[in-house]
Amino acid sequence: MRKKSLLLLFLSLLLLTLLSGCSPGSEEPYVIAPYSDYPISTSPQVMYERADCVVIGQYGDFLYKFNMSRDPSDPSKESPDRYSEGHMYAFQVEQVLKGEANTEIISVNIPYQERYDGEITNVVTDDRGNVIKEPTKRDPYEFYAIRDFYMEPDPEERVILFLLHDKETDVYFAANEPFTIVIGEDEALQLKSNLLLPQEEREALATQSFQSKKGRTILYQSNSLLYDSLTDEISGRSLSELLEELGIESR
């Protein structure tokens, strides 16, 4: 009876070991860390120089979402393979500080999220990336990572935007990060960017967790944490001071 009990205990422990070895948390997270190089500056002069168009105004309605990735053979069409979601907003122009805005309402695109898909495999490669052993296991994944620079526009805010302009589509988009200055009471300025958040909040935005089809944890890590914390050169100043520095006559 004792032998039978010990055998049952052994089998139970063996089963628990096997089950724990097959659980999603038993493997190290699969890390996806794409690299992107984006113009970063809080210098008003640099922000101004990088922009085709600088405007004061307020966001209006959300217009639509669309795939920013284009078909290389026909840029007028969306890419059949890649998906990078942009959110298009109407923007009511109060004043143009640089460039041209052909209408009182322009369309501003704000990148929102990126789709990532592929397979986790056990392929073996050498230090040059050459395949030594073909994969015997495949674990597909697909997820949508929200861009850590994304900030939903507030239609109640009066803002200055530093923009580039695509003449073919007549769409405007960020020329720099940050690209938004909020004009508050008494025209006091507040620079707006996720890169100005405390380190813990930046890390939370830059690291997102997903799961593969078979349950393995996938960690998406943005490279925005590689940027040093920005020195805010704008917040607390007045609109008139900023315009004077940029050589723009206030109206």
PDB file of C-alpha atoms in Angstrom:
ATOM      1  CA  MET A   1       0.000   0.000   0.000  1.00  0.00           C
ATOM      2  CA  ARG A   2       2.864   2.291   0.884  1.00  0.00           C
ATOM      3  CA  LYS A   3       4.625   1.504  -2.425  1.00  0.00           C
ATOM      4  CA  LYS A   4       1.420   2.299  -4.284  1.00  0.00           C
ATOM      5  CA  SER A   5       1.098   5.613  -2.451  1.00  0.00           C
ATOM      6  CA  LEU A   6       4.708   6.526  -3.205  1.00  0.00           C
ATOM      7  CA  LEU A   7       4.195   5.578  -6.860  1.00  0.00           C
ATOM      8  CA  LEU A   8       1.109   7.784  -7.071  1.00  0.00           C
ATOM      9  CA  LEU A   9       3.006  10.653  -5.408  1.00  0.00           C
ATOM     10  CA  PHE A  10       5.882  10.236  -7.865  1.00  0.00           C
ATOM     11  CA  LEU A  11       3.529  10.216 -10.853  1.00  0.00           C
ATOM     12  CA  SER A  12       1.727  13.292  -9.531  1.00  0.00           C
ATOM     13  CA  LEU A  13       4.986  15.190  -9.120  1.00  0.00           C
ATOM     14  CA  LEU A  14       6.120  14.100 -12.580  1.00  0.00           C
ATOM     15  CA  LEU A  15       2.851  15.303 -14.109  1.00  0.00           C
ATOM     16  CA  LEU A  16       3.131  18.673 -12.362  1.00  0.00           C
ATOM     17  CA  THR A  17       6.690  19.040 -13.617  1.00  0.00           C
ATOM     18  CA  LEU A  18       5.654  18.269 -17.187  1.00  0.00           C
ATOM     19  CA  LEU A  19       2.704  20.632 -17.016  1.00  0.00           C
ATOM     20  CA  SER A  20       4.803  23.468 -15.608  1.00  0.00           C
ATOM     21  CA  GLY A  21       7.358  22.899 -18.343  1.00  0.00           C
ATOM     22  CA  CYS A  22       4.676  23.293 -20.971  1.00  0.00           C
ATOM     23  CA  SER A  23       3.013  26.364 -19.505  1.00  0.00           C
ATOM     24  CA  PRO A  24       3.273  29.697 -21.356  1.00  0.00           C
ATOM     25  CA  GLY A  25       5.247  31.263 -18.502  1.00  0.00           C
ATOM     26  CA  SER A  26       7.938  28.591 -18.518  1.00  0.00           C
ATOM     27  CA  GLU A  27       9.723  30.077 -21.541  1.00  0.00           C
ATOM     28  CA  GLU A  28      11.597  33.330 -21.602  1.00  0.00           C
ATOM     29  CA  PRO A  29       9.549  36.137 -23.190  1.00  0.00           C
ATOM     30  CA  TYR A  30      10.135  36.604 -26.904  1.00  0.00           C
ATOM     31  CA  VAL A  31      11.323  40.184 -27.355  1.00  0.00           C
ATOM     32  CA  ILE A  32      10.543  42.327 -30.395  1.00  0.00           C
ATOM     33  CA  ALA A  33      12.417  45.627 -30.347  1.00  0.00           C
ATOM     34  CA  PRO A  34      12.097  47.460 -33.683  1.00  0.00           C
ATOM     35  CA  TYR A  35      14.390  50.422 -34.304  1.00  0.00           C
ATOM     36  CA  SER A  36      13.145  53.757 -35.530  1.00  0.00           C
ATOM     37  CA  ASP A  37      14.995  57.043 -35.911  1.00  0.00           C
ATOM     38  CA  TYR A  38      12.801  60.061 -35.274  1.00  0.00           C
ATOM     39  CA  PRO A  39      13.718  63.771 -35.124  1.00  0.00           C
ATOM     40  CA  ILE A  40      13.695  64.790 -31.452  1.00  0.00           C
ATOM     41  CA  SER A  41      14.143  68.311 -30.111  1.00  0.00           C
ATOM     42  CA  THR A  42      12.546  70.774 -27.681  1.00  0.00           C
ATOM     43  CA  SER A  43      14.406  73.746 -29.135  1.00  0.00           C
ATOM     44  CA  PRO A  44      11.840  76.182 -30.596  1.00  0.00           C
ATOM     45  CA  GLN A  45      14.244  77.150 -33.376  1.00  0.00           C
ATOM     46  CA  VAL A  46      14.893  73.531 -34.377  1.00  0.00           C
ATOM     47  CA  MET A  47      11.187  72.666 -34.249  1.00  0.00           C
ATOM     48  CA  TYR A  48      10.412  75.698 -36.409  1.00  0.00           C
ATOM     49  CA  GLU A  49      13.153  74.966 -38.966  1.00  0.00           C
ATOM     50  CA  ARG A  50      12.079  71.327 -39.390  1.00  0.00           C
ATOM     51  CA  ALA A  51       8.458  72.243 -40.106  1.00  0.00           C
ATOM     52  CA  ASP A  52       6.939  73.087 -43.475  1.00  0.00           C
ATOM     53  CA  CYS A  53       3.974  74.631 -41.727  1.00  0.00           C
ATOM     54  CA  VAL A  54       3.394  76.000 -38.221  1.00  0.00           C
ATOM     55  CA  VAL A  55      -0.173  76.813 -37.209  1.00  0.00           C
ATOM     56  CA  ILE A  56      -2.235  77.913 -34.232  1.00  0.00           C
ATOM     57  CA  GLY A  57      -5.707  76.466 -33.825  1.00  0.00           C
ATOM     58  CA  GLN A  58      -7.800  73.636 -32.386  1.00  0.00           C
ATOM     59  CA  TYR A  59      -8.502  70.022 -33.293  1.00  0.00           C
ATOM     60  CA  GLY A  60     -11.959  69.222 -34.595  1.00  0.00           C
ATOM     61  CA  ASP A  61     -13.608  65.935 -35.461  1.00  0.00           C
ATOM     62  CA  PHE A  62     -11.913  62.568 -35.800  1.00  0.00           C
ATOM     63  CA  LEU A  63     -12.310  61.854 -39.508  1.00  0.00           C
ATOM     64  CA  TYR A  64     -11.171  58.282 -40.149  1.00  0.00           C
ATOM     65  CA  LYS A  65      -8.448  55.706 -39.618  1.00  0.00           C
ATOM     66  CA  PHE A  66      -6.330  54.346 -42.468  1.00  0.00           C
ATOM     67  CA  ASN A  67      -3.266  52.289 -43.337  1.00  0.00           C
ATOM     68  CA  MET A  68      -0.279  54.626 -43.647  1.00  0.00           C
ATOM     69  CA  SER A  69       1.861  51.864 -45.219  1.00  0.00           C
ATOM     70  CA  ARG A  70       1.601  52.132 -48.969  1.00  0.00           C
ATOM     71  CA  ASP A  71       1.952  49.728 -51.882  1.00  0.00           C
ATOM     72  CA  PRO A  72       5.465  50.321 -53.337  1.00  0.00           C
ATOM     73  CA  SER A  73       4.190  49.707 -56.868  1.00  0.00           C
ATOM     74  CA  ASP A  74       1.299  52.158 -56.420  1.00  0.00           C
ATOM     75  CA  PRO A  75       1.592  54.593 -53.475  1.00  0.00           C
ATOM     76  CA  SER A  76      -2.046  55.623 -53.951  1.00  0.00           C
ATOM     77  CA  LYS A  77      -3.031  52.188 -52.589  1.00  0.00           C
ATOM     78  CA  GLU A  78      -2.572  50.671 -49.142  1.00  0.00           C
ATOM     79  CA  SER A  79       0.141  48.070 -48.601  1.00  0.00           C
ATOM     80  CA  PRO A  80      -1.195  44.500 -48.871  1.00  0.00           C
ATOM     81  CA  ASP A  81       1.410  43.237 -46.387  1.00  0.00           C
ATOM     82  CA  ARG A  82       2.035  45.913 -43.768  1.00  0.00           C
ATOM     83  CA  TYR A  83      -0.405  47.780 -41.541  1.00  0.00           C
ATOM     84  CA  SER A  84       0.485  51.010 -39.796  1.00  0.00           C
ATOM     85  CA  GLU A  85      -2.623  52.779 -38.559  1.00  0.00           C
ATOM     86  CA  GLY A  86      -3.007  56.535 -38.697  1.00  0.00           C
ATOM     87  CA  HIS A  87      -5.835  58.618 -37.258  1.00  0.00           C
ATOM     88  CA  MET A  88      -6.942  61.598 -39.326  1.00  0.00           C
ATOM     89  CA  TYR A  89      -8.324  64.667 -37.578  1.00  0.00           C
ATOM     90  CA  ALA A  90      -9.754  67.939 -38.804  1.00  0.00           C
ATOM     91  CA  PHE A  91      -7.857  70.969 -37.500  1.00  0.00           C
ATOM     92  CA  GLN A  92      -9.341  74.468 -37.418  1.00  0.00           C
ATOM     93  CA  VAL A  93      -6.587  76.946 -38.346  1.00  0.00           C
ATOM     94  CA  GLU A  94      -6.667  80.231 -36.456  1.00  0.00           C
ATOM     95  CA  GLN A  95      -3.306  81.588 -37.593  1.00  0.00           C
ATOM     96  CA  VAL A  96      -0.493  80.432 -39.886  1.00  0.00           C
ATOM     97  CA  LEU A  97       2.958  81.165 -38.440  1.00  0.00           C
ATOM     98  CA  LYS A  98       4.953  79.503 -41.216  1.00  0.00           C
ATOM     99  CA  GLY A  99       4.211  78.038 -44.644  1.00  0.00           C
ATOM    100  CA  GLU A 100       0.778  77.794 -46.156  1.00  0.00           C
ATOM    101  CA  ALA A 101      -2.550  76.308 -45.158  1.00  0.00           C
ATOM    102  CA  ASN A 102      -4.815  76.426 -48.188  1.00  0.00           C
ATOM    103  CA  THR A 103      -8.032  76.237 -46.178  1.00  0.00           C
ATOM    104  CA  GLU A 104      -9.265  77.177 -42.724  1.00  0.00           C
ATOM    105  CA  ILE A 105      -9.572  73.475 -41.909  1.00  0.00           C
ATOM    106  CA  ILE A 106      -6.668  71.116 -42.614  1.00  0.00           C
ATOM    107  CA  SER A 107      -6.305  67.326 -42.167  1.00  0.00           C
ATOM    108  CA  VAL A 108      -3.716  66.231 -39.595  1.00  0.00           C
ATOM    109  CA  ASN A 109      -2.579  62.612 -39.398  1.00  0.00           C
ATOM    110  CA  ILE A 110      -1.464  61.187 -36.045  1.00  0.00           C
ATOM    111  CA  PRO A 111       0.181  57.720 -36.135  1.00  0.00           C
ATOM    112  CA  TYR A 112      -1.666  55.393 -33.747  1.00  0.00           C
ATOM    113  CA  GLN A 113      -0.523  51.754 -33.917  1.00  0.00           C
ATOM    114  CA  GLU A 114       1.578  49.241 -35.857  1.00  0.00           C
ATOM    115  CA  ARG A 115       0.822  45.627 -36.697  1.00  0.00           C
ATOM    116  CA  TYR A 116       3.537  43.017 -36.137  1.00  0.00           C
ATOM    117  CA  ASP A 117       3.232  39.430 -37.331  1.00  0.00           C
ATOM    118  CA  GLY A 118       5.503  36.476 -37.873  1.00  0.00           C
ATOM    119  CA  GLU A 119       6.577  33.188 -36.302  1.00  0.00           C
ATOM    120  CA  ILE A 120       8.639  32.170 -33.309  1.00  0.00           C
ATOM    121  CA  THR A 121      10.753  29.192 -34.350  1.00  0.00           C
ATOM    122  CA  ASN A 122      13.597  27.094 -32.983  1.00  0.00           C
ATOM    123  CA  VAL A 123      15.786  27.693 -36.031  1.00  0.00           C
ATOM    124  CA  VAL A 124      19.528  27.556 -35.263  1.00  0.00           C
ATOM    125  CA  THR A 125      21.884  30.054 -36.913  1.00  0.00           C
ATOM    126  CA  ASP A 126      25.574  30.833 -36.682  1.00  0.00           C
ATOM    127  CA  ASP A 127      27.002  34.219 -35.680  1.00  0.00           C
ATOM    128  CA  ARG A 128      26.625  35.398 -39.290  1.00  0.00           C
ATOM    129  CA  GLY A 129      22.943  34.536 -39.426  1.00  0.00           C
ATOM    130  CA  ASN A 130      23.357  31.488 -41.632  1.00  0.00           C
ATOM    131  CA  VAL A 131      20.859  28.683 -40.921  1.00  0.00           C
ATOM    132  CA  ILE A 132      22.530  25.675 -39.321  1.00  0.00           C
ATOM    133  CA  LYS A 133      19.367  23.806 -38.411  1.00  0.00           C
ATOM    134  CA  GLU A 134      15.969  24.299 -40.007  1.00  0.00           C
ATOM    135  CA  PRO A 135      13.081  24.956 -37.571  1.00  0.00           C
ATOM    136  CA  THR A 136      10.992  22.061 -36.352  1.00  0.00           C
ATOM    137  CA  LYS A 137       8.578  24.219 -34.330  1.00  0.00           C
ATOM    138  CA  ARG A 138       6.564  27.240 -35.435  1.00  0.00           C
ATOM    139  CA  ASP A 139       4.509  29.533 -33.231  1.00  0.00           C
ATOM    140  CA  PRO A 140       2.687  32.301 -35.177  1.00  0.00           C
ATOM    141  CA  TYR A 141       1.925  35.679 -33.650  1.00  0.00           C
ATOM    142  CA  GLU A 142       0.087  38.856 -34.584  1.00  0.00           C
ATOM    143  CA  PHE A 143      -0.418  41.923 -32.433  1.00  0.00           C
ATOM    144  CA  TYR A 144      -1.014  45.661 -32.668  1.00  0.00           C
ATOM    145  CA  ALA A 145       1.357  47.889 -30.687  1.00  0.00           C
ATOM    146  CA  ILE A 146       0.221  51.404 -29.859  1.00  0.00           C
ATOM    147  CA  ARG A 147       2.912  53.942 -30.636  1.00  0.00           C
ATOM    148  CA  ASP A 148       4.346  55.353 -27.449  1.00  0.00           C
ATOM    149  CA  PHE A 149       4.454  58.881 -28.933  1.00  0.00           C
ATOM    150  CA  TYR A 150       0.685  58.768 -29.477  1.00  0.00           C
ATOM    151  CA  MET A 151      -1.408  61.306 -27.565  1.00  0.00           C
ATOM    152  CA  GLU A 152      -5.091  61.666 -28.316  1.00  0.00           C
ATOM    153  CA  PRO A 153      -5.880  65.266 -29.342  1.00  0.00           C
ATOM    154  CA  ASP A 154      -7.980  67.361 -26.990  1.00  0.00           C
ATOM    155  CA  PRO A 155     -10.453  69.552 -28.935  1.00  0.00           C
ATOM    156  CA  GLU A 156     -10.699  71.879 -25.925  1.00  0.00           C
ATOM    157  CA  GLU A 157      -7.037  72.875 -26.210  1.00  0.00           C
ATOM    158  CA  ARG A 158      -5.718  75.766 -28.288  1.00  0.00           C
ATOM    159  CA  VAL A 159      -2.396  74.581 -29.672  1.00  0.00           C
ATOM    160  CA  ILE A 160       0.573  75.334 -31.889  1.00  0.00           C
ATOM    161  CA  LEU A 161       1.446  72.482 -34.277  1.00  0.00           C
ATOM    162  CA  PHE A 162       4.767  72.016 -36.077  1.00  0.00           C
ATOM    163  CA  LEU A 163       3.934  70.073 -39.236  1.00  0.00           C
ATOM    164  CA  LEU A 164       5.155  68.649 -42.508  1.00  0.00           C
ATOM    165  CA  HIS A 165       2.863  68.777 -45.535  1.00  0.00           C
ATOM    166  CA  ASP A 166       2.335  66.080 -48.165  1.00  0.00           C
ATOM    167  CA  LYS A 167       1.215  68.100 -51.183  1.00  0.00           C
ATOM    168  CA  GLU A 168       0.002  65.070 -53.140  1.00  0.00           C
ATOM    169  CA  THR A 169      -2.508  64.043 -50.470  1.00  0.00           C
ATOM    170  CA  ASP A 170      -2.835  67.486 -48.827  1.00  0.00           C
ATOM    171  CA  VAL A 171      -2.289  65.859 -45.430  1.00  0.00           C
ATOM    172  CA  TYR A 172      -0.257  67.332 -42.558  1.00  0.00           C
ATOM    173  CA  PHE A 173       1.741  65.347 -39.992  1.00  0.00           C
ATOM    174  CA  ALA A 174       4.284  65.849 -37.191  1.00  0.00           C
ATOM    175  CA  ALA A 175       7.632  67.369 -38.180  1.00  0.00           C
ATOM    176  CA  ASN A 176       9.294  66.655 -34.847  1.00  0.00           C
ATOM    177  CA  GLU A 177       8.708  65.086 -31.450  1.00  0.00           C
ATOM    178  CA  PRO A 178       7.356  67.044 -29.655  1.00  0.00           C
ATOM    179  CA  PHE A 179       5.223  68.794 -32.264  1.00  0.00           C
ATOM    180  CA  THR A 180       2.512  70.272 -30.013  1.00  0.00           C
ATOM    181  CA  ILE A 181       2.525  73.301 -27.694  1.00  0.00           C
ATOM    182  CA  VAL A 182      -0.619  74.023 -25.679  1.00  0.00           C
ATOM    183  CA  ILE A 183      -1.583  77.693 -25.258  1.00  0.00           C
ATOM    184  CA  GLY A 184      -3.154  78.077 -21.832  1.00  0.00           C
ATOM    185  CA  GLU A 185      -4.592  80.938 -19.836  1.00  0.00           C
ATOM    186  CA  ASP A 186      -2.855  84.292 -20.332  1.00  0.00           C
ATOM    187  CA  GLU A 187      -1.182  82.597 -23.351  1.00  0.00           C
ATOM    188  CA  ALA A 188       1.193  80.615 -21.109  1.00  0.00           C
ATOM    189  CA  LEU A 189       2.764  77.723 -23.032  1.00  0.00           C
ATOM    190  CA  GLN A 190       2.974  74.013 -22.163  1.00  0.00           C
ATOM    191  CA  LEU A 191       5.044  71.623 -24.301  1.00  0.00           C
ATOM    192  CA  LYS A 192       3.194  68.343 -24.854  1.00  0.00           C
ATOM    193  CA  SER A 193       4.938  64.982 -25.364  1.00  0.00           C
ATOM    194  CA  ASN A 194       5.072  61.520 -23.806  1.00  0.00           C
ATOM    195  CA  LEU A 195       8.860  61.935 -23.734  1.00  0.00           C
ATOM    196  CA  LEU A 196       8.363  64.506 -20.976  1.00  0.00           C
ATOM    197  CA  LEU A 197       6.577  62.034 -18.688  1.00  0.00           C
ATOM    198  CA  PRO A 198       8.300  60.509 -15.622  1.00  0.00           C
ATOM    199  CA  GLN A 199      10.548  57.531 -16.366  1.00  0.00           C
ATOM    200  CA  GLU A 200       8.109  54.920 -15.008  1.00  0.00           C
ATOM    201  CA  GLU A 201       5.306  56.198 -17.225  1.00  0.00           C
ATOM    202  CA  ARG A 202       7.608  56.277 -20.249  1.00  0.00           C
ATOM    203  CA  GLU A 203       8.619  52.655 -19.594  1.00  0.00           C
ATOM    204  CA  ALA A 204       4.962  51.605 -19.310  1.00  0.00           C
ATOM    205  CA  LEU A 205       4.207  53.169 -22.706  1.00  0.00           C
ATOM    206  CA  ALA A 206       7.342  51.775 -24.363  1.00  0.00           C
ATOM    207  CA  THR A 207       6.852  48.146 -23.218  1.00  0.00           C
ATOM    208  CA  GLN A 208       3.724  46.228 -24.179  1.00  0.00           C
ATOM    209  CA  SER A 209       2.929  42.554 -23.581  1.00  0.00           C
ATOM    210  CA  PHE A 210       1.194  40.175 -26.000  1.00  0.00           C
ATOM    211  CA  GLN A 211       0.864  36.429 -26.546  1.00  0.00           C
ATOM    212  CA  SER A 212       1.643  34.168 -29.476  1.00  0.00           C
ATOM    213  CA  LYS A 213      -0.896  31.679 -30.850  1.00  0.00           C
ATOM    214  CA  LYS A 214       0.511  29.023 -28.498  1.00  0.00           C
ATOM    215  CA  GLY A 215       0.550  31.290 -25.467  1.00  0.00           C
ATOM    216  CA  ARG A 216       4.157  32.420 -25.305  1.00  0.00           C
ATOM    217  CA  THR A 217       4.657  35.915 -23.879  1.00  0.00           C
ATOM    218  CA  ILE A 218       5.865  38.482 -26.404  1.00  0.00           C
ATOM    219  CA  LEU A 219       7.372  41.725 -25.147  1.00  0.00           C
ATOM    220  CA  TYR A 220       7.281  44.642 -27.546  1.00  0.00           C
ATOM    221  CA  GLN A 221       9.876  47.240 -26.601  1.00  0.00           C
ATOM    222  CA  SER A 222      10.010  50.595 -28.324  1.00  0.00           C
ATOM    223  CA  ASN A 223      13.381  52.258 -28.690  1.00  0.00           C
ATOM    224  CA  SER A 224      12.030  55.587 -27.413  1.00  0.00           C
ATOM    225  CA  LEU A 225      13.624  54.779 -24.038  1.00  0.00           C
ATOM    226  CA  LEU A 226      16.991  55.189 -25.745  1.00  0.00           C
ATOM    227  CA  TYR A 227      16.288  58.901 -25.913  1.00  0.00           C
ATOM    228  CA  ASP A 228      17.432  60.792 -22.860  1.00  0.00           C
ATOM    229  CA  SER A 229      14.794  62.640 -20.863  1.00  0.00           C
ATOM    230  CA  LEU A 230      14.127  65.891 -22.657  1.00  0.00           C
ATOM    231  CA  THR A 231      14.878  69.306 -21.237  1.00  0.00           C
ATOM    232  CA  ASP A 232      11.717  71.345 -21.661  1.00  0.00           C
ATOM    233  CA  GLU A 233      12.754  74.639 -23.254  1.00  0.00           C
ATOM    234  CA  ILE A 234       9.238  75.969 -23.814  1.00  0.00           C
ATOM    235  CA  SER A 235       6.815  75.359 -20.932  1.00  0.00           C
ATOM    236  CA  GLY A 236       6.198  78.376 -18.714  1.00  0.00           C
ATOM    237  CA  ARG A 237       7.038  80.901 -21.395  1.00  0.00           C
ATOM    238  CA  SER A 238       4.466  83.150 -23.047  1.00  0.00           C
ATOM    239  CA  LEU A 239       3.247  83.012 -26.638  1.00  0.00           C
ATOM    240  CA  SER A 240       4.602  86.504 -27.323  1.00  0.00           C
ATOM    241  CA  GLU A 241       8.062  85.472 -26.069  1.00  0.00           C
ATOM    242  CA  LEU A 242       8.069  82.427 -28.341  1.00  0.00           C
ATOM    243  CA  LEU A 243       6.953  84.410 -31.388  1.00  0.00           C
ATOM    244  CA  GLU A 244       9.605  87.031 -30.712  1.00  0.00           C
ATOM    245  CA  GLU A 245      12.322  84.338 -30.504  1.00  0.00           C
ATOM    246  CA  LEU A 246      11.155  82.887 -33.821  1.00  0.00           C
ATOM    247  CA  GLY A 247      11.052  86.304 -35.432  1.00  0.00           C
ATOM    248  CA  ILE A 248       7.296  86.257 -35.967  1.00  0.00           C
ATOM    249  CA  GLU A 249       5.176  89.354 -35.492  1.00  0.00           C
ATOM    250  CA  SER A 250       2.264  88.694 -33.126  1.00  0.00           C
ATOM    251  CA  ARG A 251      -1.224  89.523 -34.383  1.00  0.00           C
TER     252      ARG A 251
END
